[in-house]
Amino acid sequence: MYYERTIESTIRKISRTFPVLIVTGPRQIGKTTLLTKMAEKERKVVSLDNPTIRAFAKSDPELFIQRYQPPVLIDEVQYVPELFDYIKVYVDREKNCGDFWLTGSQTFRMMKGVSESLAGRAGIVQMQGFSNDEIRGIHFPPFRVEISSLMERINHVDPMNILQIFSRIYKGSMPRLYEDESVDRSHYYESYLETYISRDVKELLQVADETAFLNFMGIIAARTATNVNYESLATEAGISAPTAKHWLSVLVSSGIVVLIQPYSNNALKRVIKAPRMYFMDTGLCAHLTRWSSAETLERGAMDGAFFETWVVSEIYKSYLNAGEKPPLYFYRDSNKKEIDLIIYQDGTVTPIEIKKSSAPKEAVKNFSVLKPITQAPDEEDAFAGAAHMKTDIGTGAVICMAVDLIPVDRKNWYVPAWLI
């Protein structure tokens, strides 16, 4: 069964704009499947996963491009970085948009080649696994707390109860698990980890002990939805802090983990500077942390962390699918006051709290810490001579298990998690 991807329109737009389209993202999230389906009949499709074709491309890149003349889709292009210079020569000569579609799951290696050879010639699309909407066959624009659009959205989706949501969280977002229901989830993720570590991590890091990196992934998974502390990660993993930082950067560049940066503004005091980390695929995260079922996960000690991770990943994917950089931040200060998520766009800050309960009390109490950012320069010393920094606070949201879109007060709303 094929699921239509929301990002398809973004890919078409980028392909009409640049000679080279590059689609990056973790392994097995559907890059090749999507682009192969989108490829016109005259577009050739070639995979550098094939060792014979890879050897041909490495030995004679110029002849390879003559053999697979554009328009062409080249899958796993990072295996032959020698191709980038020849692609540059070709697109500079021909100047046709959409000639090359390239995919790669080793983002770090691929983007190094792109920055050196294809700067200004390539449009880059970051892709992730299925969103909840894609699984349901719905294609909404990026999530924003705009009540009128949410009111319209609610007419097109079926409500989900807590067990349905945790079943989705536990299963994860990998297309293979939805396209073929007979695939065993546990075996799938074991195979996924083996492939990822043996083919991507080992090559990038030259890790002598693959078990050490797998253990590190488990530690990160157990800390999803928490602030990054490299010293603590290093101690638990038995490695140095610089190694922990480097290994986490590999997970980030692979698209497996995202770091949400803290929101900063000169009017806010004592803001914690460490980013917050989230696994993008909650199914992989649950596998690494050894939960045996959706029911035990929902009742377990990490239920809140997984619920928050799922909500953040869904919102994050909604922006990627539209070809936008996710404008997502969070807030935490030295007084331990937190706001789970902040959307910052067009000079407006939108605070969001994420709670698993149906009607969490006092969920918006920490939104008041943002008040100083709205002060005019003559009202707040921190803004003297900095009128351009004055920021508005938009409608706030508590994303939770509410049964409907309901106001908390005049400024904030309960938003059902199944509506995002």
CSV table of C-alpha atoms in Angstrom, one decimal:
chain,number,residue,atom,x,y,z
A,1,MET,CA,0.0,0.0,0.0
A,2,TYR,CA,1.4,3.4,-1.0
A,3,TYR,CA,0.8,6.5,1.3
A,4,GLU,CA,0.8,9.9,-0.4
A,5,ARG,CA,3.5,12.2,1.1
A,6,THR,CA,2.8,15.8,2.0
A,7,ILE,CA,6.3,16.8,1.0
A,8,GLU,CA,5.6,16.0,-2.7
A,9,SER,CA,4.5,19.5,-3.6
A,10,THR,CA,7.6,21.0,-2.0
A,11,ILE,CA,9.8,18.6,-4.0
A,12,ARG,CA,8.2,19.6,-7.2
A,13,LYS,CA,8.6,23.3,-6.4
A,14,ILE,CA,12.3,22.9,-5.6
A,15,SER,CA,12.9,20.9,-8.7
A,16,ARG,CA,11.4,23.7,-10.8
A,17,THR,CA,13.7,26.2,-9.2
A,18,PHE,CA,17.2,24.5,-9.1
A,19,PRO,CA,19.2,22.3,-11.5
A,20,VAL,CA,19.8,19.9,-8.6
A,21,LEU,CA,17.3,18.6,-6.1
A,22,ILE,CA,18.8,16.9,-3.0
A,23,VAL,CA,16.5,14.9,-0.6
A,24,THR,CA,18.2,14.0,2.6
A,25,GLY,CA,16.9,12.1,5.7
A,26,PRO,CA,17.4,9.0,7.7
A,27,ARG,CA,17.5,5.5,6.1
A,28,GLN,CA,14.2,3.8,5.1
A,29,ILE,CA,11.9,6.8,5.5
A,30,GLY,CA,10.7,6.6,1.9
A,31,LYS,CA,13.0,9.0,-0.1
A,32,THR,CA,13.7,6.6,-3.0
A,33,THR,CA,10.1,5.3,-3.0
A,34,LEU,CA,8.7,8.8,-3.3
A,35,LEU,CA,11.1,10.1,-5.9
A,36,THR,CA,10.8,7.0,-8.0
A,37,LYS,CA,7.1,7.3,-8.0
A,38,MET,CA,7.4,11.0,-8.9
A,39,ALA,CA,10.0,10.5,-11.6
A,40,GLU,CA,8.6,11.0,-15.1
A,41,LYS,CA,9.0,8.2,-17.6
A,42,GLU,CA,12.0,9.8,-19.3
A,43,ARG,CA,13.9,10.2,-15.9
A,44,LYS,CA,16.4,7.5,-15.4
A,45,VAL,CA,16.7,5.9,-11.9
A,46,VAL,CA,20.1,4.6,-10.7
A,47,SER,CA,21.2,3.5,-7.2
A,48,LEU,CA,24.8,3.7,-6.0
A,49,ASP,CA,23.9,1.0,-3.4
A,50,ASN,CA,24.7,-1.4,-6.3
A,51,PRO,CA,28.4,-2.1,-5.9
A,52,THR,CA,28.9,-2.6,-9.7
A,53,ILE,CA,27.3,0.7,-10.6
A,54,ARG,CA,29.1,2.4,-7.7
A,55,ALA,CA,32.5,1.1,-8.9
A,56,PHE,CA,31.6,2.4,-12.4
A,57,ALA,CA,30.7,5.8,-11.1
A,58,LYS,CA,33.9,6.0,-9.0
A,59,SER,CA,36.3,4.9,-11.8
A,60,ASP,CA,34.8,7.2,-14.5
A,61,PRO,CA,32.4,9.9,-13.2
A,62,GLU,CA,32.2,11.7,-16.5
A,63,LEU,CA,31.3,8.6,-18.5
A,64,PHE,CA,28.8,7.6,-15.7
A,65,ILE,CA,26.9,10.9,-16.3
A,66,GLN,CA,27.0,10.3,-20.1
A,67,ARG,CA,25.5,6.8,-19.5
A,68,TYR,CA,22.8,8.0,-17.1
A,69,GLN,CA,22.2,11.3,-18.8
A,70,PRO,CA,19.8,13.7,-17.1
A,71,PRO,CA,17.0,14.0,-16.2
A,72,VAL,CA,18.1,11.3,-13.7
A,73,LEU,CA,17.5,10.2,-10.1
A,74,ILE,CA,20.8,9.1,-8.4
A,75,ASP,CA,20.1,7.2,-5.1
A,76,GLU,CA,22.6,7.2,-2.2
A,77,VAL,CA,24.9,9.7,-4.0
A,78,GLN,CA,27.1,10.1,-0.9
A,79,TYR,CA,28.9,6.9,-1.8
A,80,VAL,CA,30.6,8.6,-4.8
A,81,PRO,CA,31.5,12.2,-3.9
A,82,GLU,CA,33.6,12.3,-7.1
A,83,LEU,CA,30.3,12.8,-9.0
A,84,PHE,CA,29.7,16.3,-7.5
A,85,ASP,CA,32.3,18.1,-9.6
A,86,TYR,CA,31.0,16.5,-12.8
A,87,ILE,CA,27.4,17.4,-11.9
A,88,LYS,CA,28.5,21.0,-11.4
A,89,VAL,CA,30.1,21.1,-14.8
A,90,TYR,CA,27.0,19.6,-16.4
A,91,VAL,CA,24.5,21.9,-14.8
A,92,ASP,CA,26.6,25.0,-15.4
A,93,ARG,CA,26.7,24.1,-19.1
A,94,GLU,CA,23.1,23.0,-19.6
A,95,LYS,CA,21.3,25.2,-17.1
A,96,ASN,CA,18.2,23.1,-16.9
A,97,CYS,CA,16.1,23.0,-13.6
A,98,GLY,CA,15.4,19.6,-12.3
A,99,ASP,CA,18.1,17.7,-14.2
A,100,PHE,CA,19.5,15.9,-11.2
A,101,TRP,CA,17.5,14.4,-8.3
A,102,LEU,CA,19.9,13.1,-5.6
A,103,THR,CA,19.2,11.2,-2.4
A,104,GLY,CA,21.4,10.3,0.5
A,105,SER,CA,21.1,9.1,4.1
A,106,GLN,CA,24.6,10.0,5.2
A,107,THR,CA,23.8,13.7,5.4
A,108,PHE,CA,27.1,14.9,6.8
A,109,ARG,CA,29.2,13.3,4.0
A,110,MET,CA,26.8,14.4,1.2
A,111,MET,CA,26.5,18.0,2.4
A,112,LYS,CA,30.2,18.3,2.5
A,113,GLY,CA,30.3,17.5,-1.2
A,114,VAL,CA,27.4,19.8,-1.9
A,115,SER,CA,28.9,22.8,-0.1
A,116,GLU,CA,32.2,22.4,-2.0
A,117,SER,CA,30.8,21.8,-5.5
A,118,LEU,CA,27.0,22.6,-5.8
A,119,ALA,CA,26.6,25.7,-3.7
A,120,GLY,CA,23.8,27.8,-5.2
A,121,ARG,CA,22.9,25.1,-7.7
A,122,ALA,CA,21.1,22.7,-5.4
A,123,GLY,CA,17.8,23.0,-3.5
A,124,ILE,CA,17.8,20.8,-0.4
A,125,VAL,CA,14.8,19.1,1.1
A,126,GLN,CA,14.9,17.4,4.5
A,127,MET,CA,12.6,14.4,4.8
A,128,GLN,CA,11.4,12.3,7.7
A,129,GLY,CA,9.1,9.3,8.3
A,130,PHE,CA,5.4,9.4,8.1
A,131,SER,CA,3.5,12.1,9.9
A,132,ASN,CA,0.3,11.2,11.7
A,133,ASP,CA,-1.6,13.1,9.0
A,134,GLU,CA,0.0,11.2,6.2
A,135,ILE,CA,-1.0,7.9,7.8
A,136,ARG,CA,-4.6,9.2,8.0
A,137,GLY,CA,-4.5,10.4,4.4
A,138,ILE,CA,-4.6,14.1,5.3
A,139,HIS,CA,-2.3,16.9,4.2
A,140,PHE,CA,-2.4,20.0,6.3
A,141,PRO,CA,-0.1,23.1,6.2
A,142,PRO,CA,2.5,23.6,9.0
A,143,PHE,CA,1.1,23.7,12.5
A,144,ARG,CA,0.3,27.1,13.9
A,145,VAL,CA,-1.9,28.2,16.8
A,146,GLU,CA,-4.4,29.9,14.6
A,147,ILE,CA,-7.8,29.1,16.1
A,148,SER,CA,-9.8,29.8,12.9
A,149,SER,CA,-7.7,27.3,10.9
A,150,LEU,CA,-7.8,24.8,13.7
A,151,MET,CA,-11.6,25.1,13.8
A,152,GLU,CA,-11.6,24.2,10.1
A,153,ARG,CA,-9.1,21.4,10.6
A,154,ILE,CA,-11.2,19.7,13.3
A,155,ASN,CA,-13.9,19.1,10.7
A,156,HIS,CA,-11.6,16.8,8.7
A,157,VAL,CA,-10.0,14.5,11.3
A,158,ASP,CA,-11.3,11.7,13.4
A,159,PRO,CA,-10.6,12.0,17.2
A,160,MET,CA,-8.0,9.6,18.6
A,161,ASN,CA,-8.1,8.3,22.2
A,162,ILE,CA,-5.0,7.9,24.3
A,163,LEU,CA,-4.4,4.2,23.4
A,164,GLN,CA,-4.7,5.0,19.7
A,165,ILE,CA,-2.1,7.7,20.1
A,166,PHE,CA,0.3,5.6,22.1
A,167,SER,CA,-0.2,2.8,19.5
A,168,ARG,CA,1.0,5.3,16.9
A,169,ILE,CA,3.8,6.4,19.2
A,170,TYR,CA,4.9,2.8,19.8
A,171,LYS,CA,4.8,1.8,16.2
A,172,GLY,CA,6.7,4.8,15.0
A,173,SER,CA,6.8,6.5,11.6
A,174,MET,CA,8.8,4.1,9.3
A,175,PRO,CA,6.8,3.6,6.1
A,176,ARG,CA,7.7,-0.1,5.9
A,177,LEU,CA,5.7,-0.9,9.0
A,178,TYR,CA,2.5,0.7,7.5
A,179,GLU,CA,2.9,-0.4,3.9
A,180,ASP,CA,3.2,-4.1,5.0
A,181,GLU,CA,1.3,-4.9,8.2
A,182,SER,CA,3.0,-8.4,8.3
A,183,VAL,CA,6.4,-6.9,9.1
A,184,ASP,CA,7.4,-7.6,12.7
A,185,ARG,CA,8.1,-4.3,14.4
A,186,SER,CA,10.9,-5.6,16.8
A,187,HIS,CA,12.8,-7.4,14.0
A,188,TYR,CA,12.4,-4.4,11.8
A,189,TYR,CA,14.0,-2.0,14.2
A,190,GLU,CA,16.8,-4.5,15.1
A,191,SER,CA,17.7,-4.7,11.4
A,192,TYR,CA,17.4,-1.0,11.1
A,193,LEU,CA,19.9,-0.4,13.9
A,194,GLU,CA,22.3,-3.0,12.5
A,195,THR,CA,22.3,-1.4,9.0
A,196,TYR,CA,22.6,2.2,10.4
A,197,ILE,CA,25.5,1.4,12.7
A,198,SER,CA,27.4,-0.9,10.3
A,199,ARG,CA,27.0,1.2,7.2
A,200,ASP,CA,26.7,4.8,8.3
A,201,VAL,CA,28.1,5.2,11.8
A,202,LYS,CA,31.1,2.9,11.4
A,203,GLU,CA,32.2,4.7,8.3
A,204,LEU,CA,31.7,8.2,9.7
A,205,LEU,CA,33.3,7.6,13.1
A,206,GLN,CA,35.5,4.5,12.7
A,207,VAL,CA,33.9,3.2,15.9
A,208,ALA,CA,35.9,0.2,17.1
A,209,ASP,CA,33.2,-1.1,19.4
A,210,GLU,CA,29.8,-0.9,17.7
A,211,THR,CA,28.1,-1.9,21.0
A,212,ALA,CA,29.4,1.3,22.6
A,213,PHE,CA,27.6,3.4,20.1
A,214,LEU,CA,24.4,1.4,20.3
A,215,ASN,CA,24.6,1.8,24.1
A,216,PHE,CA,24.9,5.6,23.6
A,217,MET,CA,21.8,5.6,21.4
A,218,GLY,CA,19.9,3.8,24.1
A,219,ILE,CA,21.1,6.5,26.6
A,220,ILE,CA,19.9,9.3,24.3
A,221,ALA,CA,16.6,7.5,23.7
A,222,ALA,CA,16.1,7.3,27.5
A,223,ARG,CA,16.6,11.0,27.7
A,224,THR,CA,14.4,12.1,24.9
A,225,ALA,CA,12.6,15.4,25.7
A,226,THR,CA,15.4,16.5,28.1
A,227,ASN,CA,18.1,19.1,28.0
A,228,VAL,CA,21.5,18.1,26.6
A,229,ASN,CA,24.2,17.6,29.3
A,230,TYR,CA,27.3,16.3,27.6
A,231,GLU,CA,29.1,15.6,30.9
A,232,SER,CA,26.2,13.5,32.2
A,233,LEU,CA,25.9,11.6,28.8
A,234,ALA,CA,29.7,10.9,28.8
A,235,THR,CA,29.7,9.6,32.4
A,236,GLU,CA,26.8,7.2,31.7
A,237,ALA,CA,28.2,6.0,28.4
A,238,GLY,CA,31.8,5.6,29.7
A,239,ILE,CA,33.2,8.0,27.1
A,240,SER,CA,34.7,11.5,27.1
A,241,ALA,CA,32.5,14.6,26.9
A,242,PRO,CA,33.9,15.6,23.5
A,243,THR,CA,33.2,12.1,22.2
A,244,ALA,CA,29.6,12.3,23.5
A,245,LYS,CA,29.2,15.7,21.7
A,246,HIS,CA,30.6,14.2,18.5
A,247,TRP,CA,28.4,11.1,18.7
A,248,LEU,CA,25.3,13.1,19.3
A,249,SER,CA,26.2,15.4,16.3
A,250,VAL,CA,26.2,12.2,14.2
A,251,LEU,CA,22.7,11.3,15.3
A,252,VAL,CA,21.6,14.8,14.6
A,253,SER,CA,23.2,14.9,11.1
A,254,SER,CA,21.6,11.5,10.4
A,255,GLY,CA,18.2,13.0,11.2
A,256,ILE,CA,17.6,10.5,14.0
A,257,VAL,CA,17.7,13.1,16.7
A,258,VAL,CA,16.8,16.8,16.5
A,259,LEU,CA,18.0,19.5,18.9
A,260,ILE,CA,15.5,22.3,19.8
A,261,GLN,CA,17.3,25.5,20.8
A,262,PRO,CA,16.4,27.6,23.7
A,263,TYR,CA,14.5,30.8,23.0
A,264,SER,CA,16.6,33.8,23.8
A,265,ASN,CA,15.8,37.5,24.1
A,266,ASN,CA,17.8,40.2,25.9
A,267,ALA,CA,14.7,41.0,28.0
A,268,LEU,CA,14.7,37.5,29.5
A,269,LYS,CA,17.1,36.8,32.4
A,270,ARG,CA,18.8,33.6,33.5
A,271,VAL,CA,17.8,31.5,30.5
A,272,ILE,CA,19.3,28.0,30.3
A,273,LYS,CA,21.5,27.8,27.1
A,274,ALA,CA,21.6,24.0,26.6
A,275,PRO,CA,19.4,22.6,23.7
A,276,ARG,CA,16.7,20.0,24.2
A,277,MET,CA,16.9,16.7,22.3
A,278,TYR,CA,14.2,14.6,20.8
A,279,PHE,CA,14.1,11.3,18.8
A,280,MET,CA,12.3,11.9,15.6
A,281,ASP,CA,11.0,8.3,15.4
A,282,THR,CA,9.2,7.3,18.6
A,283,GLY,CA,9.1,3.7,17.5
A,284,LEU,CA,12.8,3.5,17.3
A,285,CYS,CA,13.1,5.3,20.6
A,286,ALA,CA,10.7,2.9,22.3
A,287,HIS,CA,12.6,-0.1,20.8
A,288,LEU,CA,15.9,1.3,22.2
A,289,THR,CA,14.3,1.8,25.7
A,290,ARG,CA,12.9,-1.7,25.6
A,291,TRP,CA,9.1,-1.1,26.0
A,292,SER,CA,7.2,-4.2,25.1
A,293,SER,CA,3.9,-2.7,24.1
A,294,ALA,CA,1.9,0.5,23.6
A,295,GLU,CA,-0.1,-0.3,26.7
A,296,THR,CA,3.0,-0.6,29.0
A,297,LEU,CA,4.5,2.5,27.4
A,298,GLU,CA,1.3,4.5,28.1
A,299,ARG,CA,1.3,3.4,31.7
A,300,GLY,CA,5.1,3.6,32.2
A,301,ALA,CA,7.4,6.2,33.7
A,302,MET,CA,8.3,7.6,30.3
A,303,ASP,CA,4.8,8.2,29.1
A,304,GLY,CA,5.0,12.0,29.4
A,305,ALA,CA,8.4,12.2,27.6
A,306,PHE,CA,7.2,10.0,24.7
A,307,PHE,CA,4.0,12.0,24.4
A,308,GLU,CA,6.0,15.3,24.3
A,309,THR,CA,8.5,13.7,21.8
A,310,TRP,CA,5.7,12.6,19.5
A,311,VAL,CA,4.0,16.1,19.6
A,312,VAL,CA,7.3,17.9,18.9
A,313,SER,CA,8.2,15.5,16.1
A,314,GLU,CA,4.8,15.9,14.4
A,315,ILE,CA,5.0,19.7,14.5
A,316,TYR,CA,8.6,19.6,13.3
A,317,LYS,CA,7.7,17.3,10.4
A,318,SER,CA,4.8,19.6,9.4
A,319,TYR,CA,7.4,22.4,8.7
A,320,LEU,CA,9.8,20.1,6.9
A,321,ASN,CA,7.0,18.8,4.7
A,322,ALA,CA,6.3,22.4,3.6
A,323,GLY,CA,10.0,23.1,2.9
A,324,GLU,CA,10.3,25.4,5.8
A,325,LYS,CA,12.9,25.5,8.6
A,326,PRO,CA,11.0,24.6,11.8
A,327,PRO,CA,10.8,27.9,13.8
A,328,LEU,CA,10.7,25.9,17.1
A,329,TYR,CA,12.3,26.7,20.4
A,330,PHE,CA,11.7,26.1,24.1
A,331,TYR,CA,12.2,28.0,27.4
A,332,ARG,CA,13.8,27.1,30.6
A,333,ASP,CA,15.4,29.4,33.2
A,334,SER,CA,17.5,29.0,36.3
A,335,ASN,CA,14.3,29.1,38.4
A,336,LYS,CA,13.2,25.9,36.6
A,337,LYS,CA,10.3,27.6,34.9
A,338,GLU,CA,9.7,25.9,31.5
A,339,ILE,CA,7.7,26.3,28.4
A,340,ASP,CA,7.8,23.1,26.4
A,341,LEU,CA,7.7,24.6,22.9
A,342,ILE,CA,7.8,28.1,21.4
A,343,ILE,CA,6.9,28.9,17.8
A,344,TYR,CA,8.7,32.1,16.8
A,345,GLN,CA,7.6,33.6,13.5
A,346,ASP,CA,7.1,37.1,12.2
A,347,GLY,CA,8.0,38.8,15.4
A,348,THR,CA,5.5,36.8,17.4
A,349,VAL,CA,6.1,34.2,20.1
A,350,THR,CA,3.6,31.4,20.5
A,351,PRO,CA,4.0,29.5,23.7
A,352,ILE,CA,2.9,25.8,23.8
A,353,GLU,CA,2.7,23.4,26.7
A,354,ILE,CA,2.4,19.7,26.1
A,355,LYS,CA,0.6,17.5,28.6
A,356,LYS,CA,-0.7,14.0,28.4
A,357,SER,CA,-3.8,14.7,30.6
A,358,SER,CA,-7.2,15.8,29.2
A,359,ALA,CA,-7.5,19.2,31.0
A,360,PRO,CA,-4.3,20.0,32.8
A,361,LYS,CA,-4.7,22.7,35.4
A,362,GLU,CA,-2.3,25.6,35.6
A,363,ALA,CA,-0.7,24.5,32.4
A,364,VAL,CA,-0.3,28.1,31.1
A,365,LYS,CA,1.1,29.5,34.4
A,366,ASN,CA,4.7,29.8,33.0
A,367,PHE,CA,3.6,31.7,29.9
A,368,SER,CA,3.8,34.8,32.0
A,369,VAL,CA,7.6,34.6,32.1
A,370,LEU,CA,7.5,35.9,28.5
A,371,LYS,CA,5.9,39.2,29.4
A,372,PRO,CA,9.1,41.2,29.5
A,373,ILE,CA,9.6,40.7,25.7
A,374,THR,CA,6.5,42.8,25.0
A,375,GLN,CA,7.7,45.8,26.9
A,376,ALA,CA,8.5,49.0,25.0
A,377,PRO,CA,12.0,50.5,25.4
A,378,ASP,CA,10.9,53.2,27.8
A,379,GLU,CA,9.2,50.6,30.0
A,380,GLU,CA,12.1,48.1,30.4
A,381,ASP,CA,15.8,49.0,30.8
A,382,ALA,CA,16.8,45.9,29.0
A,383,PHE,CA,15.2,47.3,25.9
A,384,ALA,CA,16.8,50.8,26.0
A,385,GLY,CA,17.8,51.6,22.5
A,386,ALA,CA,16.5,48.3,21.1
A,387,ALA,CA,12.9,49.0,20.0
A,388,HIS,CA,13.3,46.5,17.1
A,389,MET,CA,13.5,43.7,19.7
A,390,LYS,CA,10.0,44.3,21.0
A,391,THR,CA,8.1,41.0,20.4
A,392,ASP,CA,4.4,40.1,20.5
A,393,ILE,CA,3.0,37.1,22.3
A,394,GLY,CA,0.5,35.2,20.2
A,395,THR,CA,-2.3,32.8,21.2
A,396,GLY,CA,-1.0,30.1,23.5
A,397,ALA,CA,-1.8,26.5,23.4
A,398,VAL,CA,-1.9,23.5,25.7
A,399,ILE,CA,-1.6,20.4,23.4
A,400,CYS,CA,-3.2,17.6,25.4
A,401,MET,CA,-5.8,14.9,25.3
A,402,ALA,CA,-8.7,17.3,25.3
A,403,VAL,CA,-11.8,16.0,23.5
A,404,ASP,CA,-12.3,19.3,21.6
A,405,LEU,CA,-10.7,22.7,20.9
A,406,ILE,CA,-11.6,24.5,24.1
A,407,PRO,CA,-10.5,27.9,25.4
A,408,VAL,CA,-8.4,27.9,28.7
A,409,ASP,CA,-8.9,31.6,29.0
A,410,ARG,CA,-9.1,34.6,26.6
A,411,LYS,CA,-5.5,34.2,25.4
A,412,ASN,CA,-4.9,30.4,25.5
A,413,TRP,CA,-6.6,27.2,24.2
A,414,TYR,CA,-6.6,23.5,24.8
A,415,VAL,CA,-5.7,21.8,21.5
A,416,PRO,CA,-6.3,18.1,21.1
A,417,ALA,CA,-3.1,16.2,20.3
A,418,TRP,CA,-4.8,14.4,17.4
A,419,LEU,CA,-5.4,17.8,15.8
A,420,ILE,CA,-1.8,18.7,15.3
